[in-house]
Coordinates of C-alpha atoms and ligand atoms in Angstrom, one line a residue:
Chain A
M275 CA 85.7 101.9 17.6
S276 CA 82.2 102.3 18.1
M277 CA 81.0 102.4 22.1
S278 CA 77.5 102.5 22.9
R279 CA 76.7 105.6 25.0
R280 CA 76.5 104.1 27.9
Q281 CA 79.9 102.2 27.6
R282 CA 81.3 106.2 26.6
K283 CA 79.7 107.2 30.2
R284 CA 81.4 104.5 32.1
A285 CA 84.9 105.1 30.5
F286 CA 84.6 108.9 31.3
R287 CA 83.9 108.2 34.5
A288 CA 86.6 106.2 35.2
V289 CA 89.3 108.6 33.7
Q290 CA 88.0 111.1 36.4
Y291 CA 88.3 108.8 39.2
G292 CA 91.7 108.0 37.8
V293 CA 92.9 111.7 37.9
L294 CA 91.7 112.0 40.9
A295 CA 93.2 109.1 42.5
L296 CA 96.7 110.1 40.6
V297 CA 96.6 113.6 42.3
V298 CA 95.9 112.0 46.0
V299 CA 98.5 109.4 45.6
G300 CA 101.0 112.2 44.4
M301 CA 99.8 114.8 47.6
V302 CA 100.4 111.7 49.9
F303 CA 103.8 110.5 48.7
G304 CA 104.8 113.9 46.9
A305 CA 104.3 116.3 49.7
D306 CA 106.5 117.0 53.0
W307 CA 103.8 116.2 55.5
G308 CA 106.1 117.0 58.4
E309 CA 106.7 120.9 57.0
I310 CA 103.0 120.7 56.2
R311 CA 102.1 119.8 59.7
R312 CA 104.5 122.6 61.4
A313 CA 103.1 125.3 58.9
F314 CA 99.4 124.6 59.5
F315 CA 98.7 122.3 61.8
D316 CA 101.2 123.0 65.0
L317 CA 98.6 122.2 67.7
D318 CA 101.1 123.8 70.4
V319 CA 100.4 127.5 68.4
A320 CA 97.0 126.5 67.8
Q321 CA 96.2 125.9 71.5
A322 CA 98.0 129.3 72.5
Q323 CA 95.4 131.1 70.1
F324 CA 92.8 130.1 73.0
P325 CA 90.7 131.5 74.2
G326 CA 91.8 135.1 72.9
I327 CA 90.7 134.4 69.4
I328 CA 87.1 133.3 70.7
T329 CA 86.7 135.8 73.4
T330 CA 88.3 139.0 71.5
A331 CA 88.9 138.5 68.0
L332 CA 85.7 136.5 67.2
V333 CA 83.4 139.2 69.5
N334 CA 84.9 142.0 67.8
T335 CA 84.4 140.4 64.2
V336 CA 80.9 140.0 65.3
V337 CA 80.6 143.5 66.5
Y338 CA 82.2 144.9 63.8
T339 CA 80.1 143.5 61.2
L340 CA 76.7 144.3 63.2
L341 CA 77.8 147.6 63.4
G342 CA 78.2 148.0 59.9
F343 CA 75.4 145.8 58.9
G344 CA 73.1 148.0 61.4
F345 CA 74.2 151.2 59.6
G346 CA 74.3 150.0 56.0
L347 CA 70.4 148.6 56.4
A348 CA 69.0 151.9 57.8
L349 CA 71.1 153.9 55.1
G350 CA 70.0 151.3 52.5
L351 CA 66.7 151.4 53.4
I352 CA 66.8 155.2 52.9
L353 CA 68.5 155.2 49.6
A354 CA 66.2 152.6 48.3
L355 CA 62.9 155.0 49.2
M356 CA 64.9 158.0 47.5
R357 CA 65.6 155.6 44.3
L358 CA 61.6 155.2 44.4
S359 CA 61.3 159.1 45.3
S360 CA 59.0 160.8 42.5
V361 CA 61.3 163.7 43.4
P362 CA 63.9 163.5 40.6
P363 CA 67.0 165.1 42.5
Y364 CA 66.5 162.5 45.6
R365 CA 66.7 159.6 42.5
W366 CA 69.9 161.0 40.9
L367 CA 71.5 161.3 44.3
A368 CA 70.8 157.6 45.5
T369 CA 71.7 156.4 42.0
C370 CA 75.2 158.4 42.2
Y371 CA 75.7 157.0 45.7
I372 CA 75.1 153.3 44.8
E373 CA 77.2 153.4 41.6
F374 CA 80.2 155.1 43.8
F375 CA 80.2 152.7 46.4
R376 CA 79.6 149.7 44.4
G377 CA 82.4 150.5 41.9
V378 CA 85.4 151.5 44.6
P379 CA 87.1 148.9 46.8
A380 CA 85.8 148.6 50.3
L381 CA 89.6 149.0 51.0
L382 CA 89.8 152.3 49.6
V383 CA 86.9 153.4 51.7
F384 CA 88.5 152.1 55.0
I385 CA 91.7 154.1 54.2
A386 CA 89.6 157.1 53.2
L387 CA 88.0 157.0 56.3
G388 CA 90.3 155.6 58.8
F389 CA 93.1 157.9 57.3
G390 CA 92.2 160.5 55.1
V391 CA 89.3 161.9 56.9
P392 CA 91.3 162.5 60.4
I393 CA 94.0 164.2 58.6
A394 CA 91.8 166.4 56.3
F395 CA 89.3 167.7 58.8
Q396 CA 91.9 167.2 62.0
V397 CA 89.6 164.8 63.7
V398 CA 89.9 161.8 66.1
I399 CA 87.2 159.2 65.4
N400 CA 86.4 156.5 67.4
Q401 CA 87.7 153.4 65.8
Y402 CA 84.3 151.6 66.3
V403 CA 82.5 154.6 64.7
T404 CA 85.2 154.3 61.6
V405 CA 84.7 150.8 61.2
M406 CA 80.8 150.8 61.3
L407 CA 81.0 154.0 58.8
A408 CA 83.2 152.2 56.5
L409 CA 81.3 148.9 56.4
G410 CA 77.8 150.5 56.4
L411 CA 78.7 153.2 53.4
V412 CA 79.6 150.3 51.3
G413 CA 77.2 147.4 52.4
A414 CA 74.5 150.4 52.0
A415 CA 74.9 150.6 48.2
Y416 CA 74.3 147.0 47.8
M417 CA 71.1 146.4 50.1
A418 CA 69.5 149.7 48.7
E419 CA 69.4 147.8 45.4
T420 CA 68.2 144.7 47.3
I421 CA 65.3 146.6 49.3
R422 CA 63.9 148.7 46.1
A423 CA 63.5 145.6 44.3
G424 CA 61.8 144.0 47.3
I425 CA 59.9 146.9 47.4
Q426 CA 58.7 146.9 44.1
A427 CA 57.9 143.1 44.2
V428 CA 55.3 144.0 46.6
P429 CA 51.9 143.9 44.5
K430 CA 50.2 147.4 43.5
G431 CA 47.0 146.4 45.3
Q432 CA 48.5 146.0 48.6
V433 CA 49.4 150.1 48.5
E434 CA 45.8 150.5 46.9
A435 CA 44.1 148.5 49.6
A436 CA 46.0 150.5 52.6
R437 CA 45.6 154.0 51.0
S438 CA 41.7 152.6 50.5
L439 CA 41.3 152.1 54.5
G440 CA 42.5 155.9 54.8
M441 CA 46.2 154.8 55.5
S442 CA 48.8 157.8 54.5
Q443 CA 51.5 157.3 51.5
G444 CA 53.9 157.1 54.3
R445 CA 51.6 154.8 56.8
A446 CA 51.1 152.5 54.0
M447 CA 54.6 152.3 53.3
R448 CA 55.9 151.5 57.0
S449 CA 52.7 149.6 57.7
I450 CA 52.3 147.5 54.9
V451 CA 54.9 147.6 52.1
I452 CA 58.3 147.6 54.0
P453 CA 57.2 144.6 56.5
Q454 CA 56.4 142.5 53.2
A455 CA 59.2 143.7 51.3
F456 CA 61.5 142.6 54.1
R457 CA 60.3 139.2 54.1
I458 CA 61.2 138.9 50.3
V459 CA 64.8 140.4 50.9
L460 CA 65.6 138.6 53.9
P461 CA 67.8 135.8 52.1
P462 CA 69.6 138.3 49.9
L463 CA 70.3 140.5 52.9
T464 CA 71.5 137.6 55.0
N465 CA 74.1 137.0 51.9
E466 CA 74.9 140.5 52.5
L467 CA 75.8 139.9 56.1
I468 CA 78.1 137.2 55.1
L469 CA 79.9 139.3 52.7
L470 CA 80.3 142.0 55.2
T471 CA 81.5 139.2 58.0
K472 CA 84.5 138.7 55.8
D473 CA 84.9 142.4 54.7
S474 CA 85.2 143.2 58.5
S475 CA 88.7 141.8 58.3
L476 CA 89.7 145.2 56.3
V477 CA 89.8 146.7 59.7
Y478 CA 93.2 145.3 60.3
L479 CA 94.2 148.4 58.2
L480 CA 93.3 150.4 60.9
G481 CA 95.7 151.2 63.8
L482 CA 94.0 149.2 66.5
S483 CA 94.7 148.5 70.3
L484 CA 95.0 144.9 71.4
G485 CA 91.3 144.6 72.5
Q486 CA 89.8 145.8 69.2
Y487 CA 91.6 143.2 67.3
E488 CA 88.8 140.9 65.1
L489 CA 90.2 137.8 63.5
A490 CA 92.3 138.7 60.5
K491 CA 94.5 141.1 62.6
F492 CA 94.5 138.6 65.6
G493 CA 95.8 135.6 63.2
R494 CA 98.2 137.9 61.2
D495 CA 99.9 139.1 64.8
A496 CA 100.0 135.5 65.7
L497 CA 101.5 134.5 62.6
N498 CA 104.3 137.1 63.2
E499 CA 105.3 135.5 66.5
N500 CA 105.0 132.2 65.8
R501 CA 106.2 132.0 62.2
S502 CA 103.4 129.3 61.7
L503 CA 100.6 129.4 59.3
T504 CA 98.6 127.8 62.3
P505 CA 96.7 130.9 63.7
I506 CA 95.6 132.1 60.0
L507 CA 93.9 128.5 59.6
V508 CA 92.3 128.8 63.1
A509 CA 90.9 132.4 62.3
G510 CA 89.9 131.0 58.9
L511 CA 87.8 128.4 60.7
C512 CA 86.2 130.9 63.1
Y513 CA 85.3 132.8 60.2
L514 CA 83.5 129.6 59.0
I515 CA 81.7 129.6 62.5
I516 CA 80.0 132.6 61.5
T517 CA 79.0 132.2 58.0
L518 CA 78.4 128.5 57.8
P519 CA 75.2 128.9 59.5
L520 CA 74.4 132.1 58.3
G521 CA 74.6 130.3 54.9
H522 CA 72.4 127.5 55.8
L523 CA 69.9 130.0 57.1
V524 CA 69.8 131.7 53.7
R525 CA 68.9 128.4 52.3
R526 CA 66.4 127.4 54.8
L527 CA 64.7 131.3 54.2
E528 CA 64.6 130.7 50.2
A529 CA 63.1 127.4 50.8
R530 CA 60.4 129.0 52.7
T531 CA 59.7 131.6 50.3
A532 CA 59.7 129.4 47.2
K533 CA 57.1 127.2 49.5
A534 CA 55.1 130.7 50.1
R535 CA 54.5 131.3 46.4
Chain B
M230 CA 28.2 149.3 70.0
T231 CA 25.6 151.8 69.2
A232 CA 27.4 154.2 71.7
H233 CA 30.5 153.7 70.0
N234 CA 29.0 154.0 66.4
G235 CA 27.8 157.7 67.5
E236 CA 31.2 158.5 68.6
A237 CA 32.6 157.5 65.0
A238 CA 29.8 159.2 63.4
V239 CA 30.8 162.6 65.3
R240 CA 34.4 161.9 64.7
K241 CA 33.6 161.5 60.4
V242 CA 31.9 164.8 60.7
K243 CA 34.6 166.6 62.3
A244 CA 36.9 164.8 59.9
A245 CA 34.9 166.2 56.6
G246 CA 35.9 169.5 58.3
Q247 CA 32.4 171.3 57.4
D248 CA 28.8 170.0 57.9
E249 CA 27.0 168.1 55.7
P250 CA 24.6 170.0 53.6
A251 CA 21.0 169.4 55.2
G252 CA 18.5 167.8 52.8
D253 CA 21.2 166.4 50.3
E254 CA 20.5 162.9 49.9
A255 CA 23.2 162.0 47.8
A256 CA 26.0 159.7 49.1
I257 CA 28.1 160.0 45.7
R258 CA 27.3 162.9 43.2
V259 CA 29.4 162.4 39.9
E260 CA 29.5 165.2 37.9
G261 CA 31.0 165.4 34.1
L262 CA 33.6 162.9 35.1
H263 CA 36.4 162.4 32.3
K264 CA 39.0 159.9 32.7
S265 CA 42.1 159.5 30.4
F266 CA 45.3 157.0 30.5
G267 CA 47.6 159.1 28.3
K268 CA 45.8 159.5 25.0
L269 CA 43.1 156.6 25.9
E270 CA 39.9 158.1 26.9
V271 CA 38.2 155.6 29.4
L272 CA 35.5 157.9 30.8
K273 CA 33.9 160.3 28.6
G274 CA 31.5 162.1 30.7
V275 CA 29.6 160.1 33.2
D276 CA 26.9 161.7 35.5
F277 CA 25.2 160.2 38.3
T278 CA 24.3 159.8 41.9
V279 CA 24.0 157.4 44.6
R280 CA 21.5 158.3 47.2
R281 CA 21.9 157.4 50.9
G282 CA 20.8 153.7 51.7
E283 CA 20.4 153.0 47.6
V284 CA 22.4 150.0 46.2
V285 CA 23.5 150.7 42.5
C286 CA 25.0 147.6 40.5
V287 CA 27.1 148.7 37.8
I288 CA 27.3 146.5 34.5
G289 CA 28.8 146.5 31.4
P290 CA 31.2 144.6 28.9
S291 CA 34.9 144.3 29.7
G292 CA 37.1 147.5 29.2
S293 CA 33.6 149.6 29.5
G294 CA 35.4 151.6 32.3
K295 CA 33.6 150.4 35.2
S296 CA 36.5 149.7 37.4
T297 CA 37.9 153.2 36.4
L298 CA 34.4 155.2 37.5
L299 CA 34.7 153.0 41.0
R300 CA 38.4 153.8 41.6
C301 CA 37.8 157.4 40.6
V302 CA 34.8 157.6 43.6
N303 CA 37.5 157.0 45.9
L304 CA 40.1 159.0 44.1
L305 CA 42.5 155.7 43.5
E306 CA 42.5 157.2 40.1
E307 CA 42.8 160.7 39.6
P308 CA 39.7 162.1 37.6
T309 CA 40.9 164.0 34.3
A310 CA 38.0 166.3 34.4
G311 CA 34.5 166.6 36.3
S312 CA 33.8 166.2 40.0
V313 CA 33.0 163.7 42.6
S314 CA 31.4 164.4 45.9
L315 CA 30.9 162.5 48.9
S316 CA 27.7 163.7 51.2
G317 CA 28.4 167.2 49.9
T318 CA 32.1 167.0 50.2
E319 CA 33.8 167.6 46.8
L320 CA 36.7 165.1 46.5
T321 CA 38.3 166.7 43.7
D322 CA 38.8 169.7 45.4
P323 CA 42.7 170.0 45.8
D324 CA 42.4 171.4 49.5
V325 CA 40.3 168.3 50.7
D326 CA 42.4 165.7 52.5
I327 CA 41.8 162.6 50.6
D328 CA 43.0 160.2 53.5
R329 CA 40.4 161.6 55.9
V330 CA 37.8 160.8 53.0
R331 CA 38.9 157.5 51.7
R332 CA 38.3 156.2 55.2
R333 CA 34.5 157.0 54.7
I334 CA 34.4 154.9 51.8
G335 CA 34.9 151.0 51.9
I336 CA 36.2 149.4 48.8
V337 CA 36.5 145.7 47.9
F338 CA 38.5 144.6 45.3
Q339 CA 38.4 141.7 42.6
S340 CA 41.4 140.2 44.3
F341 CA 40.8 140.7 47.9
N342 CA 44.2 142.2 48.7
L343 CA 44.5 141.1 51.9
F344 CA 47.6 141.8 53.9
P345 CA 49.6 138.6 53.5
H346 CA 52.1 139.3 56.5
L347 CA 49.1 140.2 58.9
S348 CA 46.4 137.7 60.6
V349 CA 42.9 138.1 59.8
L350 CA 42.4 140.0 63.1
A351 CA 45.5 142.3 62.4
N352 CA 44.1 142.8 58.9
L353 CA 40.7 144.2 60.7
T354 CA 42.6 146.2 63.3
I355 CA 45.5 148.0 61.4
A356 CA 44.0 150.4 59.9
Q357 CA 41.2 151.4 62.9
R358 CA 44.5 151.8 65.3
R359 CA 46.7 153.6 62.5
V360 CA 44.0 155.7 61.1
L361 CA 41.1 156.0 63.3
G362 CA 43.4 155.6 66.6
R363 CA 41.1 153.2 68.1
S364 CA 42.9 151.5 71.1
K365 CA 43.9 147.7 70.7
D366 CA 40.9 146.4 72.7
E367 CA 38.4 148.4 70.9
A368 CA 39.4 147.7 67.6
E369 CA 39.8 144.1 68.1
R370 CA 35.8 144.1 69.7
I371 CA 35.2 145.8 66.5
A372 CA 37.0 143.5 64.3
R373 CA 35.5 140.1 66.1
A374 CA 31.9 141.5 65.8
N375 CA 32.6 142.2 61.7
L376 CA 34.2 138.8 61.4
R377 CA 30.8 137.2 63.0
R378 CA 28.7 139.4 60.6
V379 CA 30.3 137.9 57.6
G380 CA 30.6 134.2 58.9
V381 CA 34.6 133.7 59.7
A382 CA 34.6 134.4 63.3
E383 CA 36.6 131.2 63.8
K384 CA 39.4 132.3 61.3
E385 CA 40.8 135.2 63.4
S386 CA 44.0 134.1 64.1
V387 CA 45.2 132.3 60.7
Y388 CA 46.6 134.3 58.1
P389 CA 45.0 134.9 54.8
A390 CA 46.8 132.6 52.7
Q391 CA 45.3 129.7 54.7
L392 CA 41.6 130.9 53.6
S393 CA 39.3 129.7 50.7
G394 CA 38.9 132.4 48.2
G395 CA 35.5 132.9 49.6
Q396 CA 36.6 133.2 53.1
Q397 CA 39.2 136.0 52.1
Q398 CA 36.5 138.4 50.5
R399 CA 34.6 138.1 53.2
V400 CA 37.5 138.9 55.5
A401 CA 38.3 141.7 53.2
I402 CA 34.5 142.9 53.4
A403 CA 34.7 142.8 57.3
R404 CA 38.0 145.0 57.2
A405 CA 36.3 147.5 55.2
L406 CA 33.2 147.6 57.5
S407 CA 35.6 148.0 60.5
M408 CA 36.2 151.2 59.5
D409 CA 32.6 152.0 59.8
P410 CA 32.3 153.4 56.4
E411 CA 29.4 155.6 54.8
L412 CA 29.2 153.6 51.7
M413 CA 30.7 150.4 50.5
L414 CA 32.4 150.0 46.9
F415 CA 32.4 146.4 45.2
D416 CA 34.7 145.9 42.1
E417 CA 33.4 142.6 40.8
P418 CA 33.8 141.0 44.2
T419 CA 33.2 137.3 43.3
S420 CA 34.9 137.3 40.0
A421 CA 38.0 135.7 41.0
L422 CA 36.0 132.8 43.3
D423 CA 35.5 129.3 42.2
P424 CA 31.6 128.9 41.6
E425 CA 30.7 127.2 44.6
L426 CA 32.1 130.1 46.7
V427 CA 30.2 132.9 45.4
G428 CA 27.0 132.2 46.9
D429 CA 28.6 132.9 50.6
V430 CA 29.9 136.2 49.2
L431 CA 26.6 137.5 47.7
A432 CA 24.8 136.3 50.6
V433 CA 27.0 138.7 53.1
M434 CA 26.4 141.5 50.4
R435 CA 22.8 140.8 50.3
R436 CA 22.6 141.1 54.0
L437 CA 24.6 144.4 54.1
A438 CA 22.0 145.8 51.5
D439 CA 19.3 144.6 53.8
E440 CA 20.5 146.3 56.8
G441 CA 20.6 149.8 54.5
M442 CA 24.4 150.3 53.6
T443 CA 24.9 152.7 51.1
M444 CA 26.4 150.3 48.1
M445 CA 27.9 150.7 44.5
V446 CA 28.6 146.9 43.0
V447 CA 30.3 146.4 39.8
T448 CA 29.3 142.8 38.9
H449 CA 28.5 140.2 36.5
E450 CA 25.9 138.5 38.8
M451 CA 22.8 139.6 36.6
S452 CA 20.6 137.8 39.3
F453 CA 22.3 139.3 42.3
A454 CA 21.6 142.8 40.5
R455 CA 18.1 142.0 39.6
E456 CA 17.1 140.7 43.4
V457 CA 19.3 143.4 45.3
A458 CA 19.9 146.2 43.3
D459 CA 17.5 149.6 43.4
R460 CA 19.2 150.6 40.5
V461 CA 21.1 149.3 37.6
V462 CA 23.3 151.1 35.8
F463 CA 24.6 150.0 32.3
M464 CA 27.8 151.2 30.9
D465 CA 29.6 150.8 27.5
G466 CA 32.5 152.6 26.0
G467 CA 33.1 155.2 28.7
V468 CA 29.6 156.2 29.1
I469 CA 26.0 155.3 31.0
V470 CA 23.9 154.1 28.3
E471 CA 21.3 153.4 30.6
E472 CA 20.1 153.4 34.2
G473 CA 16.9 152.7 36.0
P474 CA 15.5 149.9 38.0
P475 CA 16.4 146.5 37.4
N476 CA 13.6 145.1 36.1
R477 CA 13.7 147.7 33.4
V478 CA 17.3 147.7 32.9
I479 CA 17.6 144.2 32.8
G480 CA 14.1 142.9 32.0
D481 CA 13.2 145.2 29.5
P482 CA 16.1 147.3 28.1
Q483 CA 15.3 150.4 25.9
H484 CA 18.8 150.2 24.1
Q485 CA 20.1 148.0 21.8
R486 CA 23.8 147.6 22.9
T487 CA 21.9 146.9 26.5
R488 CA 20.4 144.3 24.7
T489 CA 23.1 142.7 23.3
F490 CA 25.3 142.7 26.3
L491 CA 22.5 141.2 28.2
R492 CA 22.0 138.5 25.8
R493 CA 25.6 137.9 25.4
V494 CA 26.2 137.5 29.7
L495 CA 22.4 135.6 30.1
D496 CA 22.8 133.1 27.3
P497 CA 25.8 133.0 25.6
A498 CA 24.6 130.4 23.3
A499 CA 21.9 132.2 22.0
A500 CA 24.1 135.1 21.5
E501 CA 26.4 133.2 19.4
V502 CA 23.2 132.1 16.9
A503 CA 22.3 136.1 17.0
E504 CA 25.6 137.2 15.6
D505 CA 25.2 134.6 13.0
G506 CA 22.2 136.5 11.9
A507 CA 19.2 134.2 13.0
P508 CA 16.5 136.3 14.4
L509 CA 15.9 136.3 18.2
A510 CA 12.7 136.4 19.8
Ligands
ATP140 N1 46.3 152.6 35.0 C1 45.7 152.4 33.6 N2 46.8 152.6 32.5 C2 46.3 152.2 31.2 N3 45.3 151.8 30.9 C3 43.9 151.5 31.9 C4 44.6 151.7 33.3 N4 43.4 151.1 33.8 C5 42.6 150.6 33.2 N5 42.9 151.0 31.9 C6 42.4 150.7 30.7 O1 41.2 151.4 30.9 C7 40.0 150.6 30.1 C8 38.8 150.8 31.1 O2 39.4 150.1 32.2 P1 38.4 149.3 33.5 O3 39.2 148.4 34.2 O4 37.7 150.3 34.0 O5 37.3 148.2 32.3 P2 36.1 147.5 33.3 O6 34.7 148.0 32.6 O7 36.5 147.4 34.8 O8 36.5 146.1 32.7 P3 36.6 144.4 33.2 O9 34.9 144.4 33.2 O10 37.3 143.8 32.5 O11 37.1 144.6 34.7 C9 40.4 149.4 29.2 O12 40.4 149.6 28.1 C10 41.9 149.5 30.3 O13 42.8 149.0 29.7
MG141 MG1 37.1 146.1 36.0

C-alpha cells in the first residue's frame, strides 16, 4: 500500500478528471437540451433584442455608471482630503460618512433617493440626477478610502520639495501629491468602475421611461414579454462587453505599476 | 538673462514686504535656536550667521542635528525656540508668509526628491510658473539655461526615473537654481550616490561657489569642505562645538570631539587603533 509521491499525485489527478468527465456526461445525457435551448438560446428572441439593447440599454448603463463614477470620484476626493485634514471635525464627518455608506446596501440608497426624498420633500428629481447621486454617494465612500491610501503612499519628501520651492500646501497637493496619488490608485479605481457598472442595474427600481432603460431593466422587460431567459443572457453578455476590457485594463495598469517600482 | 534677474530681484524685495536693512551682510542669521521632537532635544541653542557670498560647510557625527538645523533655516521644521532671519527678515515671526520666503531659499536633499510624474523640464518649470507666475516660454528658457549649467541639457524631456543618481541630483540643483534663490542649502547631496557619480555633483557645487552663491552645505566630503568652504562648522550633540576656516577646523582642530570625529572620518582604520588605546600621532 505504499505509493510514491509521484504515483499518489498522478492518482489524485486521475480522480479529478474522472469526476469532471462524469459531470459532463451527466449533463449531456441528463439535461433536456431542447428545453434549455428554448429557455436560454432562443435565437429569435435574442435577435429581437437588437438593436435596442445596444443603442438604448448598453448606452444608458454606460451613461449612468459614468455619471455615478464622476460624482463619486469628486466627492471621494473631497472625503479623502477631509480624512487627512488637521481639523478633527472634518475627519470625524468623513469617517462617519464612509462607514455609513459602506455599511448600508446600495439598494436602500436607491430607494431612499428614488422614493423617500421626493415624498419627504415634495420634489421631483430628474431620473439621471437620482441615479448619479445614488451611485455616486455609495461609490464615493469606497473611492475615498482608496484615494486616501494613495495620497499617503506619496513620499513625504515630495511635499517637502514642493514646499521648499515656495508652493503653498494646497498648490503642493494639487500639482505634486494628487497627480502621483492618482497613478497609484488607478487600478483600484478602475475596479470601482466595474463594481459601479454592475450596481447601475439597481436603477431598475426606479420608474423609468422606455428611453431610460438600462441593461438589467431592458432584459427583465423582455423576459416578461417572451417568457424566455434569453434576454437576460444577452444582457449579461452586454455587461461583459463593458467589464471584461476594464478588468484587462486593471491587470495592465497593475503590471505597469509593479514595473515602475 | 541679466534683465530678467534684475526683475526677479525687484520682485523678491517686494515679496518680502520690506526693504533689507542696509549694511547687514548676513544672508542667514540664527540665534538661540532650539528644536525638540517630543522629549528629544535635537538642537540645544545654536547661533551662527552665513554672510552673503559665503560657503559654509557643516560637519559632524550622525544624529548631531545637522539636517535639523538646515531644515529649520527654511522652516521645514518649526524651531521650538530662537530665531532665524533671512537677509533681515525674521522667518520665525508668525506674520511672515513662509511660502514667500521659501522661494528665496533653494534646498537640495540627499534623496533628490524630483517629481517622478513630471519630465525633467517640467520639474524645473512648475514652481517657476505656479509660484513666480512666469510665462511658459520664460520658465522654459530659464530651465534650459540651468540644465546647461549643471551639464544635463540633453535630458530635458526624459523622466527622473530614467536618470542616474548623479544626473538626478544635478537636475535637483538646477530646479532649485531656476527659482533664482538668494542662497542654497545642501543636505548631504552626494551621500546617496555611487562613488563614481559624486565628482560630477561636487563639480557643479564648486562652480556655484565660484560664481559667488551663498551656500550652506551639510557634507561628509572633507576634501570638498577643505577646498571650497570659507568656513567649517563642526556640530555635535545639538550644539556647534567649533567653527572657523577649514584649515583650522579640519587641519588643526582645537577640540577633542572634533579630533575624534575627523580621525574617524578621514582614517577609519587609525580610529579603531586609537579606540584600542594605542597612542596617536
Ligand atoms: N521628524 C523627527 N521626529 C523625531 N525625531 C527626529 C526627527 N527628525 C530628526 N529626528 C532626530 O533628531 C536627531 C538629529 O537628527 P538629524 O537628522 O538632524 O541628524 P544629522 O546630524 O543630520 O544626522 P545624519 O548625519 O545621520 O544625517 C536624531 O536623533 C533623529 O532621530
Ligand atoms: Mg542628516
